[in-house]
Short mmCIF file of C-alpha atoms and ligand atoms in Angstrom, two decimals:
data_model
loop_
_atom_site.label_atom_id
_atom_site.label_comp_id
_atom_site.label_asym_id
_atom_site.label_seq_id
_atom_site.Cartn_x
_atom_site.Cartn_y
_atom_site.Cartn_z
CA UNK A 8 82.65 -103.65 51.16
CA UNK A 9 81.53 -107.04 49.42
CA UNK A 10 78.08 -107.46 49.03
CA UNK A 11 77.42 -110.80 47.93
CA UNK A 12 74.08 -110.71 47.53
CA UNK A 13 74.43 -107.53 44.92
CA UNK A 14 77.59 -110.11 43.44
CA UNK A 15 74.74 -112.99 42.56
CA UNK A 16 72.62 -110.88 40.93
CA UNK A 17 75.02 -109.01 39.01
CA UNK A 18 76.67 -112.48 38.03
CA UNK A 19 73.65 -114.49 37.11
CA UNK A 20 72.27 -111.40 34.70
CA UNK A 21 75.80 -111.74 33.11
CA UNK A 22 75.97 -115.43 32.75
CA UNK A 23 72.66 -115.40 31.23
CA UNK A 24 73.60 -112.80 28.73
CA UNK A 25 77.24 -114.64 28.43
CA UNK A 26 76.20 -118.85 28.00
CA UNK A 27 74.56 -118.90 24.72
CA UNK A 28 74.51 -123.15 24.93
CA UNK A 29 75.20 -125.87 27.47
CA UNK A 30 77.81 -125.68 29.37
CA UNK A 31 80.09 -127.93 31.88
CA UNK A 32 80.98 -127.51 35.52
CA UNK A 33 84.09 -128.70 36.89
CA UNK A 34 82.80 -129.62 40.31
CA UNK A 35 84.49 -130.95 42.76
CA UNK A 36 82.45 -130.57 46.06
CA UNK A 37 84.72 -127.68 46.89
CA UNK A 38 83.24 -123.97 48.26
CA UNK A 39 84.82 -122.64 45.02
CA UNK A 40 83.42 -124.94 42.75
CA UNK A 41 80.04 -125.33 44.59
CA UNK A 42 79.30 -121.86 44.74
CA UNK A 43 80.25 -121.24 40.92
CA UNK A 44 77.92 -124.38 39.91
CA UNK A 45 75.20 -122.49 42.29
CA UNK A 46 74.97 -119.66 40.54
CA UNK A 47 74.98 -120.71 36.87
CA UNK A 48 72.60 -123.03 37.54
CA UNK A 49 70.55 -120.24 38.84
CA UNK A 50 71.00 -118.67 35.65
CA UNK A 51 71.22 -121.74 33.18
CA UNK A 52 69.32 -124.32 34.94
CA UNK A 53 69.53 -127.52 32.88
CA UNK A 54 72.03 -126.48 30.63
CA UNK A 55 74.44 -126.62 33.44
CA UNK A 56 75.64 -130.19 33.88
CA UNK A 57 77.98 -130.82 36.49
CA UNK A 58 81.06 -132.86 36.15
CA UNK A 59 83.37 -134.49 39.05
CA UNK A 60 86.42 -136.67 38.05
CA UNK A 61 87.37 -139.01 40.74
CA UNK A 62 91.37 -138.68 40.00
CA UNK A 63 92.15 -141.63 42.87
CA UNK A 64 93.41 -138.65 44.77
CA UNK A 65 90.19 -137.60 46.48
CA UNK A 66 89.72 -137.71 50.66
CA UNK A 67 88.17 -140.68 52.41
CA UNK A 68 84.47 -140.91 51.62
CA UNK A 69 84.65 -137.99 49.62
CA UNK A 70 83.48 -139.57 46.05
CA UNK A 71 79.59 -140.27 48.04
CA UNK A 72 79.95 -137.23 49.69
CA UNK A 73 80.45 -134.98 46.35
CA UNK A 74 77.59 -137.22 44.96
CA UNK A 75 75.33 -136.09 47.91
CA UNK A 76 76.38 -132.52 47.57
CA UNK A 77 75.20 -132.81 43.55
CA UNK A 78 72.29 -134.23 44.08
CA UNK A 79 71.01 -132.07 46.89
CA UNK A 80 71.51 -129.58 44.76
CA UNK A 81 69.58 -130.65 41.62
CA UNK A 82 72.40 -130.59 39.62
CA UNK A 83 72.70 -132.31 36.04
CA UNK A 84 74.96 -134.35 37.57
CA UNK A 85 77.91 -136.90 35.40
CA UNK A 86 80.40 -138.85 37.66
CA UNK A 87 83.57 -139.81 36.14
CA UNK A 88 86.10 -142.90 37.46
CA UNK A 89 89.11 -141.95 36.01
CA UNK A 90 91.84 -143.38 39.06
CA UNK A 91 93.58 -145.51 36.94
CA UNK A 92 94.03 -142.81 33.74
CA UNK A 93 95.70 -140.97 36.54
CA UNK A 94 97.87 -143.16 38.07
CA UNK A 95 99.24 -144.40 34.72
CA UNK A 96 99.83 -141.04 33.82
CA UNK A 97 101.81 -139.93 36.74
CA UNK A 98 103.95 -143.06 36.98
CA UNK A 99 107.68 -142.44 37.69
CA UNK A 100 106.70 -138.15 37.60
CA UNK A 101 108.41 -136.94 40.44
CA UNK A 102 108.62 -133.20 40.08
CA UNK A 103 105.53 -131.39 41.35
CA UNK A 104 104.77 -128.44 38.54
CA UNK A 105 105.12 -131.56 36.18
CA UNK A 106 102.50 -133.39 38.06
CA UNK A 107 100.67 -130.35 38.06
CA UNK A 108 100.77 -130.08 34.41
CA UNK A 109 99.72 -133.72 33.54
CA UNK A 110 97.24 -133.83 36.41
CA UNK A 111 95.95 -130.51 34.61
CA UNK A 112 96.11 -131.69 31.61
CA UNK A 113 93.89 -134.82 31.84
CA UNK A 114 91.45 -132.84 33.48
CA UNK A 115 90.86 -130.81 30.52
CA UNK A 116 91.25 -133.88 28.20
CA UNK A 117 88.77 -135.75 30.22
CA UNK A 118 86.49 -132.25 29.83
CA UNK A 119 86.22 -132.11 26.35
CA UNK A 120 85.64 -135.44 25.78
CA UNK A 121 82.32 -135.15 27.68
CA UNK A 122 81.95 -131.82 26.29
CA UNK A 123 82.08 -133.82 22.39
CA UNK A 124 79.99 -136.24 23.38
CA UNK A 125 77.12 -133.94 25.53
CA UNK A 126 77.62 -131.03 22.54
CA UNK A 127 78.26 -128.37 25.50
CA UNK A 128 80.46 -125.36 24.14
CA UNK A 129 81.51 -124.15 27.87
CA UNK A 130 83.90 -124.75 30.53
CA UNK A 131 82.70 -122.85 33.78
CA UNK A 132 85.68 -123.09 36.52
CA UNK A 133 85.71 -122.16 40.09
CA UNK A 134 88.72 -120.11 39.98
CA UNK A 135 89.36 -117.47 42.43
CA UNK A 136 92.15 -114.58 42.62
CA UNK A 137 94.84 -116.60 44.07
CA UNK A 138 94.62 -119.63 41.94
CA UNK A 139 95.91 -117.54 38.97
CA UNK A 140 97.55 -115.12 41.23
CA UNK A 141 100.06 -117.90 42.20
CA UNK A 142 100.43 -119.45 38.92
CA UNK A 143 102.25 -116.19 37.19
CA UNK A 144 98.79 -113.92 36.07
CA UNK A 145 100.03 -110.86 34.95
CA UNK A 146 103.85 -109.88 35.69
CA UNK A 147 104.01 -112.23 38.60
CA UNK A 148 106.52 -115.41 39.14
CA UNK A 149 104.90 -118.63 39.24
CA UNK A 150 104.64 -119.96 42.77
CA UNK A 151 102.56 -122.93 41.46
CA UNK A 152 100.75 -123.79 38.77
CA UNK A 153 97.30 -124.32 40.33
CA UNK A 154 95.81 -127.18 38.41
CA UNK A 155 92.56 -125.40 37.01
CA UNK A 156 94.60 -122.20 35.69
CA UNK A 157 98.08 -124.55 34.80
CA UNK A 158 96.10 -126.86 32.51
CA UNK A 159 94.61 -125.08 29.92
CA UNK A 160 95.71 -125.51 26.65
CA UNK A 161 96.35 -122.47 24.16
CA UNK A 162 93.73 -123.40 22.03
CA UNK A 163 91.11 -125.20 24.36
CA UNK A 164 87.73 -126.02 22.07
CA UNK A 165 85.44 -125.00 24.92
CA UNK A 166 84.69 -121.38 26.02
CA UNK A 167 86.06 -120.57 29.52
CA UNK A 168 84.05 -119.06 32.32
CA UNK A 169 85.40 -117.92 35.71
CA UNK A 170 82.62 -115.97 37.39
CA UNK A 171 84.32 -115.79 40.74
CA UNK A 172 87.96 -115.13 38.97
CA UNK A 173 87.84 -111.80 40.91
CA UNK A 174 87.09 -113.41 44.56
CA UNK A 175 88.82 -114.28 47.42
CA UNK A 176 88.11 -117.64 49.66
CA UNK A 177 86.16 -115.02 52.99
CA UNK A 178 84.38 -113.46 49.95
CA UNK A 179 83.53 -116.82 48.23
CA UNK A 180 82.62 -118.12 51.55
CA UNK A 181 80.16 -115.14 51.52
CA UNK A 182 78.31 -115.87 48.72
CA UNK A 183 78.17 -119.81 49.60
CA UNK A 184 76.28 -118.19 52.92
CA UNK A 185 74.27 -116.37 51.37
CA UNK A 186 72.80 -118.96 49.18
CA UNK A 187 72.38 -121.29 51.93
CA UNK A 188 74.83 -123.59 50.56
CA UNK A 189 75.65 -126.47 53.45
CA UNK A 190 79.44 -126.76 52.35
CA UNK A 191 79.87 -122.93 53.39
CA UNK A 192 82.85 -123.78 55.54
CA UNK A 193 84.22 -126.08 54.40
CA UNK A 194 88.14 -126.25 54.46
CA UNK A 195 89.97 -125.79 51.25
CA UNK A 196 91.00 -128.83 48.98
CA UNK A 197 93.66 -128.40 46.34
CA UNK A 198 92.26 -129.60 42.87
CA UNK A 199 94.96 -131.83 42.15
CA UNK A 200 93.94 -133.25 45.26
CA UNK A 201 96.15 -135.78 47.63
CA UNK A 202 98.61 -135.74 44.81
CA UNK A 203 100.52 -132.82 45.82
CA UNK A 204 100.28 -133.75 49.07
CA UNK A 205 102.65 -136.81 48.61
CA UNK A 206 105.94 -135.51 47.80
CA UNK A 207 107.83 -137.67 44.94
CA UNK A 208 105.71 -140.06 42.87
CA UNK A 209 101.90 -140.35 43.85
CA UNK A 210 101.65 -144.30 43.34
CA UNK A 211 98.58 -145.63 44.34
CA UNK A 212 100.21 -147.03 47.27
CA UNK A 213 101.65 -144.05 48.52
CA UNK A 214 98.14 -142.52 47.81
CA UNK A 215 96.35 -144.73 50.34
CA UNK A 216 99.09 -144.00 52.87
CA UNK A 217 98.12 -139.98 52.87
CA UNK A 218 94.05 -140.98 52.61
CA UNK A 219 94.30 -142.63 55.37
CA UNK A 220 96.40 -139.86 57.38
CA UNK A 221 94.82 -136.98 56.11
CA UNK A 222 91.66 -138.73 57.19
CA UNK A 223 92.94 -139.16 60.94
CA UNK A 224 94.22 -135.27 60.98
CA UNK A 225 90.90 -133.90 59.85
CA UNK A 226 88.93 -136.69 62.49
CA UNK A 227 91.07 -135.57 65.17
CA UNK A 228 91.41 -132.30 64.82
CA UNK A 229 87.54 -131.73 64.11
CA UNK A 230 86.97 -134.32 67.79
CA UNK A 231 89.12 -131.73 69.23
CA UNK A 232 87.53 -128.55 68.58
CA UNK A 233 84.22 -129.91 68.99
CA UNK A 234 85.56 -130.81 72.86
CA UNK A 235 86.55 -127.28 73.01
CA UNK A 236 90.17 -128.06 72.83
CA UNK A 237 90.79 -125.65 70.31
CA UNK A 238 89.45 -123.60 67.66
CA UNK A 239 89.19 -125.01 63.87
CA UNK A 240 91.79 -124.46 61.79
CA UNK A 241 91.37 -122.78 58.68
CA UNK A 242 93.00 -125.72 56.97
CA UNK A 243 94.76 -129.16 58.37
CA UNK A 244 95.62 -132.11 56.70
CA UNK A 245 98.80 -134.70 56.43
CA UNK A 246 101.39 -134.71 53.81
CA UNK A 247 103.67 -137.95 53.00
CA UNK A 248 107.66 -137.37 52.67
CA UNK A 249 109.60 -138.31 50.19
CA UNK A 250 112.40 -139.52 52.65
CA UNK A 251 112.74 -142.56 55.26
CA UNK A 252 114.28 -142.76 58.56
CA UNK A 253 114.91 -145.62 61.47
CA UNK A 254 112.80 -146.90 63.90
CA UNK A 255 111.84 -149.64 66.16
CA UNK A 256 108.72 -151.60 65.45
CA UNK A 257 108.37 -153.83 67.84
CA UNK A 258 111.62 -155.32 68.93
CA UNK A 259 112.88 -155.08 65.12
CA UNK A 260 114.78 -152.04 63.09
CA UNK A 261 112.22 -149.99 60.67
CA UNK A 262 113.36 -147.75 58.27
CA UNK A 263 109.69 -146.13 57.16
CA UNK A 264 107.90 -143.21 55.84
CA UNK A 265 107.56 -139.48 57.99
CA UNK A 266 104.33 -138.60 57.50
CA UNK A 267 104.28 -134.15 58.29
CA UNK A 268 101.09 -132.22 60.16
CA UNK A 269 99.96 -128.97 58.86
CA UNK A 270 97.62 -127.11 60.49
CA UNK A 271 96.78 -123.43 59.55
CA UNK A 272 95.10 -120.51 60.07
CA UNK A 273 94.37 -117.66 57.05
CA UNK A 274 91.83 -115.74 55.17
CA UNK A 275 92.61 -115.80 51.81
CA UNK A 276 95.38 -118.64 51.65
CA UNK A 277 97.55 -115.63 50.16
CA UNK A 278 99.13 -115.75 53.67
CA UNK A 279 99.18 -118.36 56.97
CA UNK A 280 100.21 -118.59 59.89
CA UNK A 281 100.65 -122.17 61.72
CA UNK A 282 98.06 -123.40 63.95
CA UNK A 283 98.47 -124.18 67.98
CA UNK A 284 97.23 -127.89 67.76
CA UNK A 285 97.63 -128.51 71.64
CA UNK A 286 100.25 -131.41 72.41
CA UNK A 287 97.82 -133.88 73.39
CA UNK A 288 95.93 -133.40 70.26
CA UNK A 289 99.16 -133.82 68.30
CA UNK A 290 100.04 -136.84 70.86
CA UNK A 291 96.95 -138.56 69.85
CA UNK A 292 96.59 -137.83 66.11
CA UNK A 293 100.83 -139.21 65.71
CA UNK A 294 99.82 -142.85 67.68
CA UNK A 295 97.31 -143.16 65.91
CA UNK A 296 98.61 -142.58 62.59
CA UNK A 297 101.85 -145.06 63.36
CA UNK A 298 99.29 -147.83 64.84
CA UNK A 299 97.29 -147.60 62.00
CA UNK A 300 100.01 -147.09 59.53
CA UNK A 301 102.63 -149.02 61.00
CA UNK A 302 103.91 -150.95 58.93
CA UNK A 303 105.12 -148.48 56.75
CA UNK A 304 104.88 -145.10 58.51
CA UNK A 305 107.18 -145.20 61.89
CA UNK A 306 107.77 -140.92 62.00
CA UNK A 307 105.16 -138.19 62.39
CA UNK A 308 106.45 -134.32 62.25
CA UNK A 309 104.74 -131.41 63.11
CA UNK A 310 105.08 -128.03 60.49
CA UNK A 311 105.50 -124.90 62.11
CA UNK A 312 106.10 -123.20 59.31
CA UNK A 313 104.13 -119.81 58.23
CA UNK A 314 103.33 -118.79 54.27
CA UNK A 315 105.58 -116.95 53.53
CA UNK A 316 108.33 -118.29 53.45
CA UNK A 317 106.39 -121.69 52.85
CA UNK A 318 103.50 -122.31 51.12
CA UNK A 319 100.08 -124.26 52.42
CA UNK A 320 100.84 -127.54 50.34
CA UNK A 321 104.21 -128.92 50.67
CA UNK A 322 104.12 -130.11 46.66
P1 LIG B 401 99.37 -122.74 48.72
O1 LIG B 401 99.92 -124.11 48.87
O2 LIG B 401 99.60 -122.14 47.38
O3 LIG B 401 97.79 -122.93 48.81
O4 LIG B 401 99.78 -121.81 49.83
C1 LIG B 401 96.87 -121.88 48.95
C2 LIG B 401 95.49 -122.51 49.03
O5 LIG B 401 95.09 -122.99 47.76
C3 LIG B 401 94.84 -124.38 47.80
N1 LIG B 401 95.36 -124.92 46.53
C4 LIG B 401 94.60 -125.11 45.43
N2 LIG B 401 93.29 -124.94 45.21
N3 LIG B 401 93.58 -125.69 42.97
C5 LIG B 401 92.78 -125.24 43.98
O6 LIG B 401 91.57 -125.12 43.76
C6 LIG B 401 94.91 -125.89 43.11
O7 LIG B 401 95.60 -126.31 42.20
C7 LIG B 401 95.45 -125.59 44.42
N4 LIG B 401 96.70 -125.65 44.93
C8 LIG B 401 96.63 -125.23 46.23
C9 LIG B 401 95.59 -124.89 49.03
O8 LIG B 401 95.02 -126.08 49.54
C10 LIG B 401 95.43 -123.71 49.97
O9 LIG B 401 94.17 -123.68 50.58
#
């Protein structure tokens, strides 16, 4: 059985023995990342500082939020703007593992500059089991490359740390319980954030587009299961299609964008099943996403598919 609180101790007496200098937290207001930056600041304290890169592809309100999170936390805290690096770099990139790779990539980049100019010697990231799981550890095929395990460079300058490398999401959720951390259960975010949830190239246009839809899933779906509707999913959020269709808007032909509705339930995101959003729910969260997207969204679809055969993300 996991016991998390025998986990923090063990892991805090290692860190301290392990982190010789200053080190940098990729932190991106995630449980994963959250809980990681928890502990080694518990064992570091002010050598730890905390590092979030706003990539463009964050949720609605999320930047303040992850700046709350940091700072009710006493972290060392360094906020990066780095949208329009991003954007540049994933212009006409329409094949996902690629955008995983730059997205990856720049990430790191964007790391060791800090790293150069803060003299810190190591990289802690909150990877857990199936990050590298699913990107090919061991003998496995890649499934994905998730962005934190895809993007590291042979010969990286900094030192890599992965104290929860071991973990799964219920047992990482554990240990964010136990030390009383407020984003506990929080649902999962990829790290290459709304850009693999827009399928083809992740413009900035496109990007607003799936903001603004993942924003109305996660309202709706949370109004709903406060009303007792149903029960929270483990995960929900919108993805944008790479394909158009027809439609009427107004008296006058559209052709527009199909924005998709996933909604699941898991443990350990190794395996999902789809959730039962009830059809009012799903009546309400599709007008409202075409009357507040209409004018270039006229389709919403509902996923019913489970992992396997799909995945969570669509990529
Ligand atoms: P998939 O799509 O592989 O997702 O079934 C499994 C879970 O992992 C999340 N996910 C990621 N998390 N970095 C992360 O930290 C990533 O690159 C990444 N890609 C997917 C996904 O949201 C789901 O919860």
């Amino acid at each position: 059985m996991f016991n998390p609180e025998q986990f923090i101790n063990e892991s805090i007496q290692t860190l301290q023995e392990t982190i010789k200098g200053r080190a940098l937290i990729a932190f991106s207001g995630g449980v994963d990342s959250t809980v990681c930056a928890a502990l080694v600041n518990k064992a570091i304290g002010d050598r730890l500082i905390a590092v979030h890169v706003d990539t463009g592809f964050m949720r609605k309100h999320e930047a303040e939020q992850v700046k709350n999170i940091m700072e009710s936390m006493g972290l060392n805290h360094r906020f990066i703007d780095a949208s329009k690096e991003y954007f540049s770099a994933l212009q006409n990139v329409t094949d996902p593992e690629e955008k995983r790779r730059i997205i990856g990539k720049k990430f790191i980049d964007i790391f060791e500059r800090v790293a150069q100019t803060e003299k810190l010697t190591y990289l802690v990231q909150g990877t857990i089991a199936p990050d590298w799981i699913e990107s090919g550890g061991e003998l496995r095929d890649t499934i994905k490359s998730h962005h934190n395990v895809g993007g590291l460079p042979d010969k990286m300058k900094l030192k890599l740390i992965e104290p929860l490398r071991d973990l799964y999401k219920d047992e990482v959720r554990k240990l964010a319980r136990s030390l009383r951390l407020s984003i506990s259960e929080r649902q999962p975010f990829p790290g290459p954030g709304l850009a693999i949830r827009i399928l083809g190239e992740a413009t900035k246009d496109r990007t607003e587009i799936v903001r603004e839809a993942c924003y109305i899933v996660e309202q709706e779906i949370e109004k709903a299961s406060e009303q007792g509707k149903m029960t929270l999913p483990w995960q929900y959020f919108a993805v944008l299609l790479p394909v158009k269709s027809v439609g009427v808007h107004g008296d006058k032909r559209a052709y527009g964008d199909v924005i998709a509705v996933r909604a699941v339930e898991s443990i350990d995101a190794m395996t999902c099943a789809f959730s039962n959003i009830p059809s009012d729910v799903i009546d309400i969260i599709s007008n409202r996403i075409t009357n507040t997207l209409g004018d270039s969204v006229n389709r919403v679809v509902y996923d019913v598919t489970n992992k396997p055969p799909g995945t969570i993300e669509w990529e």
